[in-house]
PDB file of C-alpha atoms in Angstrom:
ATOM      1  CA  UNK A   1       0.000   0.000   0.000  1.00 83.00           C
ATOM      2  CA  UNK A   2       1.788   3.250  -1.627  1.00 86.00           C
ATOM      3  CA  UNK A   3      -0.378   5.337   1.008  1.00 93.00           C
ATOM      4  CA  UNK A   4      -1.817   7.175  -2.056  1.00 96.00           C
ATOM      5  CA  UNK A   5      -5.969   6.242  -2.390  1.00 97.00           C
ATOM      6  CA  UNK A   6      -7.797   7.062  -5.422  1.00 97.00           C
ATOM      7  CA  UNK A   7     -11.700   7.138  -6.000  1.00 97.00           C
ATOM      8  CA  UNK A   8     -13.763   6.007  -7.642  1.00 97.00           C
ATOM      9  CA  UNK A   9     -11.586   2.693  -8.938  1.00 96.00           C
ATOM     10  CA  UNK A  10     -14.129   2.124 -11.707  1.00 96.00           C
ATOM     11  CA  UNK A  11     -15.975   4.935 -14.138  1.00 96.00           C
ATOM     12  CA  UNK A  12     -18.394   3.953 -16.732  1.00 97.00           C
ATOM     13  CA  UNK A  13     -19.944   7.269 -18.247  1.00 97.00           C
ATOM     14  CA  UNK A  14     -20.751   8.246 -21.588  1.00 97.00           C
ATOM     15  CA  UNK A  15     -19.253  10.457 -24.568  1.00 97.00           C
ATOM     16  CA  UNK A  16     -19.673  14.292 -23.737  1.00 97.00           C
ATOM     17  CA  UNK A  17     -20.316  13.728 -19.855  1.00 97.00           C
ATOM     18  CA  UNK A  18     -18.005  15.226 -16.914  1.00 97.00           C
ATOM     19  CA  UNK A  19     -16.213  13.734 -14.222  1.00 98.00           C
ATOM     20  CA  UNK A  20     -14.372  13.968 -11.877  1.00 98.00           C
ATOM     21  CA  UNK A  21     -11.553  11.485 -10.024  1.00 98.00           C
ATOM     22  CA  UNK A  22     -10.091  11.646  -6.622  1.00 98.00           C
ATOM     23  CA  UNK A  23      -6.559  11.629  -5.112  1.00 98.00           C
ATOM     24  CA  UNK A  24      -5.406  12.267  -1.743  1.00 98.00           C
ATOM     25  CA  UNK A  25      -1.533  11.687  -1.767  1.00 96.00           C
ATOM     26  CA  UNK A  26       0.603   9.890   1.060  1.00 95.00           C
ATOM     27  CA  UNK A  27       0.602  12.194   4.465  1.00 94.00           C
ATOM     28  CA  UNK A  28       2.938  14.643   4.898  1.00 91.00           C
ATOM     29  CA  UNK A  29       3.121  14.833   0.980  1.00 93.00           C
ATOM     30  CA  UNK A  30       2.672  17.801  -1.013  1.00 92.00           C
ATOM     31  CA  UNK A  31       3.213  17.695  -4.577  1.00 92.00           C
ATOM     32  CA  UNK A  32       1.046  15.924  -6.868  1.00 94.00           C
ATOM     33  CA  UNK A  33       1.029  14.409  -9.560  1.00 94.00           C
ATOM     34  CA  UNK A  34      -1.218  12.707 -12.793  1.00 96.00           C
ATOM     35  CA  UNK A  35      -1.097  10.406 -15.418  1.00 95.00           C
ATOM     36  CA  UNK A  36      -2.719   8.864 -17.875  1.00 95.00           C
ATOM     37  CA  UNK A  37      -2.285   5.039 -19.140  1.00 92.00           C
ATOM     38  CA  UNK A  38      -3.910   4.173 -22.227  1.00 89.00           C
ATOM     39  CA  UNK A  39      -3.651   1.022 -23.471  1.00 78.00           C
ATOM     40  CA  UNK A  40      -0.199  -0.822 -24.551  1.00 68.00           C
ATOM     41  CA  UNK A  41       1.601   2.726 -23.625  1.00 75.00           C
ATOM     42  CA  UNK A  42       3.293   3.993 -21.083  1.00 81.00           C
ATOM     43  CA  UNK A  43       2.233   6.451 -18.372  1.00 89.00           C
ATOM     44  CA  UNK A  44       2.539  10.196 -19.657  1.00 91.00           C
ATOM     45  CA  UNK A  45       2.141  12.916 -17.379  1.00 91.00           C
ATOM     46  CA  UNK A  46      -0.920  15.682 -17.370  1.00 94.00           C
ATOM     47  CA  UNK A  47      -0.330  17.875 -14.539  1.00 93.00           C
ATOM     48  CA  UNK A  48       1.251  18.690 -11.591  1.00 91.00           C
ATOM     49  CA  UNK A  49       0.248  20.536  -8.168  1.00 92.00           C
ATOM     50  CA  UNK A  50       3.070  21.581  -5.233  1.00 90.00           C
ATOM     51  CA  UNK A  51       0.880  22.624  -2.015  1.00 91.00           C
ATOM     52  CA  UNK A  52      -1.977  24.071  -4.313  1.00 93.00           C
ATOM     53  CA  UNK A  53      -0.178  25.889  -6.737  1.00 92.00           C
ATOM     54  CA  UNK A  54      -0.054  24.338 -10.337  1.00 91.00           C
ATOM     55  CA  UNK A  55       3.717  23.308 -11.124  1.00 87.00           C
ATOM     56  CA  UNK A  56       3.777  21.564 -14.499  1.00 86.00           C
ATOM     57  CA  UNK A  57       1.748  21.131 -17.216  1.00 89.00           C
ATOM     58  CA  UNK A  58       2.112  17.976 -19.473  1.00 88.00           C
ATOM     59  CA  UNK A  59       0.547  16.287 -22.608  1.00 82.00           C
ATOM     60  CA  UNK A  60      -3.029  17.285 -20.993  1.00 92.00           C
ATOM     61  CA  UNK A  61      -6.116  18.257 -23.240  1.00 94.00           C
ATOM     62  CA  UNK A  62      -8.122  21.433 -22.786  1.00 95.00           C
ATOM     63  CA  UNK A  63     -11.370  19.467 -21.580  1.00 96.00           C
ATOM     64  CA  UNK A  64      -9.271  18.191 -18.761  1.00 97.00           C
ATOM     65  CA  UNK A  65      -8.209  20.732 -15.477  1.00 96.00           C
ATOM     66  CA  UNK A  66      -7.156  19.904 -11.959  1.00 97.00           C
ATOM     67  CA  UNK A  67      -6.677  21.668  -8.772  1.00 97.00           C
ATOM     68  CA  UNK A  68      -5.337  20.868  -5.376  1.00 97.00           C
ATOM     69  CA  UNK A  69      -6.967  21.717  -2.166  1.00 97.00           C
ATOM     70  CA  UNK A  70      -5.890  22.990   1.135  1.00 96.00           C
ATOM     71  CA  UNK A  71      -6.120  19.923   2.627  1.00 95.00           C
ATOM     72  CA  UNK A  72      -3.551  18.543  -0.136  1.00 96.00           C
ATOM     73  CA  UNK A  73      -6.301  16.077  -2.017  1.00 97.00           C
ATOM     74  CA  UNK A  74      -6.495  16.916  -5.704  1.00 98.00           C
ATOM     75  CA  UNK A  75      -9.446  16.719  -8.091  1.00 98.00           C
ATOM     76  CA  UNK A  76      -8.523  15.756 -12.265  1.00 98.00           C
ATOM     77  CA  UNK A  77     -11.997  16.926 -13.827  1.00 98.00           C
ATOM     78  CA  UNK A  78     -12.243  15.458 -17.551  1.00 97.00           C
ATOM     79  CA  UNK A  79     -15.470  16.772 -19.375  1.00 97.00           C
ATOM     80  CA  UNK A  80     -16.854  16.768 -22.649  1.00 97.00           C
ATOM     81  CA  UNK A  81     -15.458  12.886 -22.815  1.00 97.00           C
ATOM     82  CA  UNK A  82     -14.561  11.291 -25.731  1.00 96.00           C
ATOM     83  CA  UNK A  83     -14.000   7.531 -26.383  1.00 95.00           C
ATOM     84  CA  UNK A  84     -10.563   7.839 -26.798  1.00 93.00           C
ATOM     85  CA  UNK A  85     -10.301   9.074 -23.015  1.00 95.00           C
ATOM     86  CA  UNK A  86     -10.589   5.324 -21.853  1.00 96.00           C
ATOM     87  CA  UNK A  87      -7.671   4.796 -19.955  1.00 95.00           C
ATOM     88  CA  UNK A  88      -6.357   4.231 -16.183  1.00 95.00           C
ATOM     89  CA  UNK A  89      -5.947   8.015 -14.377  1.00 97.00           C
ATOM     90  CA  UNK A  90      -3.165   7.632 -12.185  1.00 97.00           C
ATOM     91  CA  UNK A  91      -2.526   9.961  -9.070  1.00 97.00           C
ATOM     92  CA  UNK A  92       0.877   9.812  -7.751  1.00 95.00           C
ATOM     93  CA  UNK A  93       2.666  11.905  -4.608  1.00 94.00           C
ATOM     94  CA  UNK A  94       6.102  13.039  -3.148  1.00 90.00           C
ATOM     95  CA  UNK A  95       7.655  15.450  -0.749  1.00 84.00           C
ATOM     96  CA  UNK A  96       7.742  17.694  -3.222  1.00 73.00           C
ATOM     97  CA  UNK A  97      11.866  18.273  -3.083  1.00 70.00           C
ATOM     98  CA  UNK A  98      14.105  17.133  -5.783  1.00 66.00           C
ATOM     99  CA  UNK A  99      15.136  13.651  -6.674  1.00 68.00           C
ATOM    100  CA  UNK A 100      12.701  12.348  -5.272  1.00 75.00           C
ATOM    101  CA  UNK A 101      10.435   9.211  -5.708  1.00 85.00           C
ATOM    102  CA  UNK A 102       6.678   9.746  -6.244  1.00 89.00           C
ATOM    103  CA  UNK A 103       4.125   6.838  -5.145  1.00 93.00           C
ATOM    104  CA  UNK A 104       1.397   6.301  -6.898  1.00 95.00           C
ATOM    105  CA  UNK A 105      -2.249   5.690  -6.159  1.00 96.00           C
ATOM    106  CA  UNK A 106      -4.065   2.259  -7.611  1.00 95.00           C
ATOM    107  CA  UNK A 107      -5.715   3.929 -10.208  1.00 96.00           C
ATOM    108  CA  UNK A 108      -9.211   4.661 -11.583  1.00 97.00           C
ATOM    109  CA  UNK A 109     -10.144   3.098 -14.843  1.00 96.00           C
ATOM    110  CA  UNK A 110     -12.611   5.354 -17.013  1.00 96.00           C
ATOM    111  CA  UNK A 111     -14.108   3.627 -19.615  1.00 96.00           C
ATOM    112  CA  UNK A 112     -16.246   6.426 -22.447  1.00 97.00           C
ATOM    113  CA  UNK A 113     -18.946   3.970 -24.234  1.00 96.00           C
TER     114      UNK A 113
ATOM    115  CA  UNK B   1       9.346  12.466 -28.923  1.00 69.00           C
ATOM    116  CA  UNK B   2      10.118   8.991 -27.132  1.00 80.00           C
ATOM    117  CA  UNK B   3      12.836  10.736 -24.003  1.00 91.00           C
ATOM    118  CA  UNK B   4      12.923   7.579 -22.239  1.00 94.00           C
ATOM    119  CA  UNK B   5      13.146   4.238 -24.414  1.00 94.00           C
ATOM    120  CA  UNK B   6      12.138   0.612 -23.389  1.00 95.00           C
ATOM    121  CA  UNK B   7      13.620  -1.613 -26.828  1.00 92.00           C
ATOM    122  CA  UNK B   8      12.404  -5.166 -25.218  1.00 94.00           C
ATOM    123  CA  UNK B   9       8.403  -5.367 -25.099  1.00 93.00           C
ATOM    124  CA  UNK B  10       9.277  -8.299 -23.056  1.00 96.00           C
ATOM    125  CA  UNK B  11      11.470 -10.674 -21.867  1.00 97.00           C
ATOM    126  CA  UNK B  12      11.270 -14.178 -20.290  1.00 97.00           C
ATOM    127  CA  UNK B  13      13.398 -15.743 -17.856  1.00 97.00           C
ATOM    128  CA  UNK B  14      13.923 -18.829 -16.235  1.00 97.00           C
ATOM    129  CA  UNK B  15      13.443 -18.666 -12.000  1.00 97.00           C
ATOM    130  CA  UNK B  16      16.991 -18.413 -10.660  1.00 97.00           C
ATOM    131  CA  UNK B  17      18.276 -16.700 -13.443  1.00 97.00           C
ATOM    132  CA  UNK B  18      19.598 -13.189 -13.958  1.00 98.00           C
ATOM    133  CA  UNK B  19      16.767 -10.473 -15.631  1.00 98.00           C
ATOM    134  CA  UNK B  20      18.358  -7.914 -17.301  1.00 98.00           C
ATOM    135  CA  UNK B  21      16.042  -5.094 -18.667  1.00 98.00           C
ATOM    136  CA  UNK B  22      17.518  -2.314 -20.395  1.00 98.00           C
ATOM    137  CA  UNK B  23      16.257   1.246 -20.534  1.00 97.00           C
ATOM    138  CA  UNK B  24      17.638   4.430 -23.040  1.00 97.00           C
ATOM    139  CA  UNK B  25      17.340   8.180 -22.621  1.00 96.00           C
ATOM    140  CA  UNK B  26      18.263  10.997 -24.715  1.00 95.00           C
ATOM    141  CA  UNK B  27      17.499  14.164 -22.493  1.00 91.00           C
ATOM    142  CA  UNK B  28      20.971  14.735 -20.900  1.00 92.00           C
ATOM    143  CA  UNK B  29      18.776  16.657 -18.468  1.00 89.00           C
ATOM    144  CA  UNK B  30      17.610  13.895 -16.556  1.00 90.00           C
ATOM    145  CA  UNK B  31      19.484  13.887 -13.325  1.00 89.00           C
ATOM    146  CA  UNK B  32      17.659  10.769 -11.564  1.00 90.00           C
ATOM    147  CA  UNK B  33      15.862   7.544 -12.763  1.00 93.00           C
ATOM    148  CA  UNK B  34      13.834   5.189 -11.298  1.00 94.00           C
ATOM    149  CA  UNK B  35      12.117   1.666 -11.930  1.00 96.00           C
ATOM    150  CA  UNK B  36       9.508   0.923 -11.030  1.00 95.00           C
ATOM    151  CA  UNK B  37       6.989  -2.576 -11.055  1.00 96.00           C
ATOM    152  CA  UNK B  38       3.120  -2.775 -12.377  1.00 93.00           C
ATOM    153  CA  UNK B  39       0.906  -5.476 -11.498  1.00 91.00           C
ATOM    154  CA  UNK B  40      -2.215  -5.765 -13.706  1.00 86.00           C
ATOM    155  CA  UNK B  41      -5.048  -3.428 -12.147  1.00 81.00           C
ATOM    156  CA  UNK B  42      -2.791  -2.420  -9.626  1.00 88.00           C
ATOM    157  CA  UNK B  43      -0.607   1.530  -9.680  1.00 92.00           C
ATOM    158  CA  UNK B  44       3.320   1.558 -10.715  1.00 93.00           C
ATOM    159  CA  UNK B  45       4.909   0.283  -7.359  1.00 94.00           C
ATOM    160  CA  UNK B  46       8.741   1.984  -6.860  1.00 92.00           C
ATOM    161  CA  UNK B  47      11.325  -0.498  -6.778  1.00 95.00           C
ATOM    162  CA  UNK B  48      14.668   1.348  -6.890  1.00 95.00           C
ATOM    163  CA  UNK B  49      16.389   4.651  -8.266  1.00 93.00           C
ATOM    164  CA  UNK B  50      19.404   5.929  -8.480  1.00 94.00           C
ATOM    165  CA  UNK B  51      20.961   9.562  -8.889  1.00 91.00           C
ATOM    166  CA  UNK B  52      22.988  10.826 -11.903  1.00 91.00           C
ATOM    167  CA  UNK B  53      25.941  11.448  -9.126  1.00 92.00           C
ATOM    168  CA  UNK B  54      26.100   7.331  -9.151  1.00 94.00           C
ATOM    169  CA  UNK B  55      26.670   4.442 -11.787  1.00 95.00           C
ATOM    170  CA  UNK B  56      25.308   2.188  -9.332  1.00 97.00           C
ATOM    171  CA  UNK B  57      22.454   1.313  -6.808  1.00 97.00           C
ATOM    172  CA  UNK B  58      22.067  -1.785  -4.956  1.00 97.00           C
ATOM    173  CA  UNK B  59      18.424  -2.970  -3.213  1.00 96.00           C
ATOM    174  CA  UNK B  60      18.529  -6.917  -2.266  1.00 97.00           C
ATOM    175  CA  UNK B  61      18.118  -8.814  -5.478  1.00 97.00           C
ATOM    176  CA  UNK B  62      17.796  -5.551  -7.383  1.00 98.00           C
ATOM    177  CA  UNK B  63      20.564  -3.603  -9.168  1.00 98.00           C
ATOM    178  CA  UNK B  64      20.366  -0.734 -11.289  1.00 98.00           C
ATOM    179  CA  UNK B  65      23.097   0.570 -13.258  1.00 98.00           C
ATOM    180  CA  UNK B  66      23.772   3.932 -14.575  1.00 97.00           C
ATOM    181  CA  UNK B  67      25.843   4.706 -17.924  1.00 97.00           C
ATOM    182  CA  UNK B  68      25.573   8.570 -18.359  1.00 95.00           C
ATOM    183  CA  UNK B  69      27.989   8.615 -21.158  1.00 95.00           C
ATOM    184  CA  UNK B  70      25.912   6.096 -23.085  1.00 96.00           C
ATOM    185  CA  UNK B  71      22.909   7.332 -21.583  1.00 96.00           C
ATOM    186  CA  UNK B  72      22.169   3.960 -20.554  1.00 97.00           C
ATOM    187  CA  UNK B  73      20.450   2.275 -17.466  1.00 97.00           C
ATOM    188  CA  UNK B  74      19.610  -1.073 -16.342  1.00 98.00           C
ATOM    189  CA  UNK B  75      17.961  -3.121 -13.884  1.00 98.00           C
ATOM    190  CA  UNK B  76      19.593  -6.437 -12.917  1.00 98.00           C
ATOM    191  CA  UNK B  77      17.541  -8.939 -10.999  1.00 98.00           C
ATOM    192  CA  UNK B  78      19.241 -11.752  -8.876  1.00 97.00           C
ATOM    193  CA  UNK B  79      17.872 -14.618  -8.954  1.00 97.00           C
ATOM    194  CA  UNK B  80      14.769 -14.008 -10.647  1.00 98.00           C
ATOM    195  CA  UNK B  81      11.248 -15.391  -8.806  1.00 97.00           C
ATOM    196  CA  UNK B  82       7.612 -16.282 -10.081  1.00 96.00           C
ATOM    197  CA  UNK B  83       6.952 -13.199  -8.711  1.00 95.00           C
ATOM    198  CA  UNK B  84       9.155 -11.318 -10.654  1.00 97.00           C
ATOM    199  CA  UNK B  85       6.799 -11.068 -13.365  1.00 97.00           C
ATOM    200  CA  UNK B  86       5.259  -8.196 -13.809  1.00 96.00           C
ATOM    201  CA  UNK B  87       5.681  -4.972 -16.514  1.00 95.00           C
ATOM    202  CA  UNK B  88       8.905  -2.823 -15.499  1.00 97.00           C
ATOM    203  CA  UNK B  89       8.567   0.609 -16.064  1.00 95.00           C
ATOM    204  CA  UNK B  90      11.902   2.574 -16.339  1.00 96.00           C
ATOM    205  CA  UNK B  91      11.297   6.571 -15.658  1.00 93.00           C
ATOM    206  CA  UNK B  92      13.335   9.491 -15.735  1.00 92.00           C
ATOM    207  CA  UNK B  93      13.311  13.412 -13.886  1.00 87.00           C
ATOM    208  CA  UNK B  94      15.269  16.278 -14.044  1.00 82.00           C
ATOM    209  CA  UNK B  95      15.850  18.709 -10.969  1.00 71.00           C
ATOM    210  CA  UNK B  96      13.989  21.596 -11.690  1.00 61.00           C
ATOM    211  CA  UNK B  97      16.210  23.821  -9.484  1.00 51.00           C
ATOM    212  CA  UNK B  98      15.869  26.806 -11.113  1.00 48.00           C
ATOM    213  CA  UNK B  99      12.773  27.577 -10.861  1.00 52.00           C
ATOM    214  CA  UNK B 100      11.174  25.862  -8.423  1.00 54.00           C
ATOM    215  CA  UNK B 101      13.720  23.604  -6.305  1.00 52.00           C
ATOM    216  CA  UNK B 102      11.543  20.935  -6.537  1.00 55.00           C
ATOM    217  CA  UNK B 103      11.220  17.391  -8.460  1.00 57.00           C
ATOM    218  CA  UNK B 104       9.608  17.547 -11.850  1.00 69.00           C
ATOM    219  CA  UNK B 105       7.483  15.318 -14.006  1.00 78.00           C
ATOM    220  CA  UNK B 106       8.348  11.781 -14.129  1.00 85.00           C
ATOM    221  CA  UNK B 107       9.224  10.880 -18.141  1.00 89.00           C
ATOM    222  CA  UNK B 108       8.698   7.137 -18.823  1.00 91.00           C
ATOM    223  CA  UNK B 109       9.350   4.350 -20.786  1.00 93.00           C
ATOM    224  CA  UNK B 110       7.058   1.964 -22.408  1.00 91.00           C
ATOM    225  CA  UNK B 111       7.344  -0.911 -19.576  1.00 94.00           C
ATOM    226  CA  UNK B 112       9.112  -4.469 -20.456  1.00 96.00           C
ATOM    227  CA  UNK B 113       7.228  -7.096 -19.564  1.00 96.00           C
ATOM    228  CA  UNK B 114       8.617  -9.898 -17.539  1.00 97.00           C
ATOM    229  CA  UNK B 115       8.129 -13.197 -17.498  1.00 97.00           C
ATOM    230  CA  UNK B 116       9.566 -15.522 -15.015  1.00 97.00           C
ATOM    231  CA  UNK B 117       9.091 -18.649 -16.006  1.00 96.00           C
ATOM    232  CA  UNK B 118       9.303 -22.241 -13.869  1.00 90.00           C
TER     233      UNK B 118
END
């Protein structure tokens, strides 16, 4: 257990819906981080947050924002789906200092039908 | 732009013998590099790292080596297990100490997966 939970584990919605996935990183942590999986590929980064400031943007799509709360947990909110936004979300967290190794959450699979 | 390059979609290996999984990079920023372990339906688990400032880490049965001049790294697992088998994820960061003094984005590979075999 990475100390990282993500909700929900499972989405099923449909094309042009919202929603929104859930991270609250290990304790103590305060940078964090997302990624998506799709299939057969590796993870690539969206987007991270350092102690509710946005940090870095990566390879993430307009539809798609984020935002970290004072209490650390972050929020990914993907709307106007398409199918091609199937994939595993993945929330992952660090200290939030350099060289560092981030821990990620289990995941929430979004399928788009 | 692939930064961080996994060759071997997969590799199998007999229990007790040596895994070898190879990773490339071409961003001479990167400054440390990790592995790290996926399960099916389950997150990337860390395994090991190791900083630029090394050519060598050392975790139980788990080695990682570090060529910066070929811009090379490894991951050498002694002796292999059943459990072994997984997809191995090689990833990459650079210090961002410029601007922020903290860790950036993780860059990663494609995964190898592993297959220890009986």
């Amino acid at each position: 257990d990475s100390g990282v939970t993500q909700t929900p584990k499972h989405l099923i919605t449909a094309t042009g819906q919202r929603v929104t996935l859930r991270c609250s990183p290990r304790s103590g942590d305060l940078s964090v981080y997302w990624y998506q999986q799709s299939l057969d590929q590796g993870l690539q980064f969206l987007i991270q947050y350092y102690n509710g400031e946005e940090r870095a943007k990566g390879n993430i799509l307009e539809r798609f924002s984020a935002q970290q709360f004072p209490d650390l947990h972050s929020e990914l909110n993907l709307s106007s789906l398409e199918l091609g936004d199937s994939a595993l979300y993945f929330c992952a967290s660090s200290a939030g200092t350099v060289r560092e190794t981030q821990y990620f959450g289990p995941g929430t699979r979004l399928l788009v039908l | 732009d692939q930064q961080v390059k996994q060759n071997s979609p997969s590799l199998s290996v007999q229990e007790g013998r040596i895994s070898i999984l190879n990773c490339d990079y071409t961003n001479s920023m990167f400054d440390y590099f990790l592995w790290y372990k996926k399960y099916p339906a389950e997150g990337p688990t860390f395994l090991i790292s190791i900083s630029s400032i090394k050519d060598k880490n050392e975790d139980g049965r788990f080695t990682v080596f570090l060529n910066k001049s070929a811009k090379h790294l490894s991951l050498h697992i002694v002796p292999s297990q059943p459990g072994d088998s997984a997809v191995y994820f090689c990833a990459a960061s650079s210090s961002d100490h410029i601007n922020t003094g903290t860790a950036s984005k993780l860059t990663f590979g494609t995964g190898t997966r592993l297959q220890v075999t009986l």
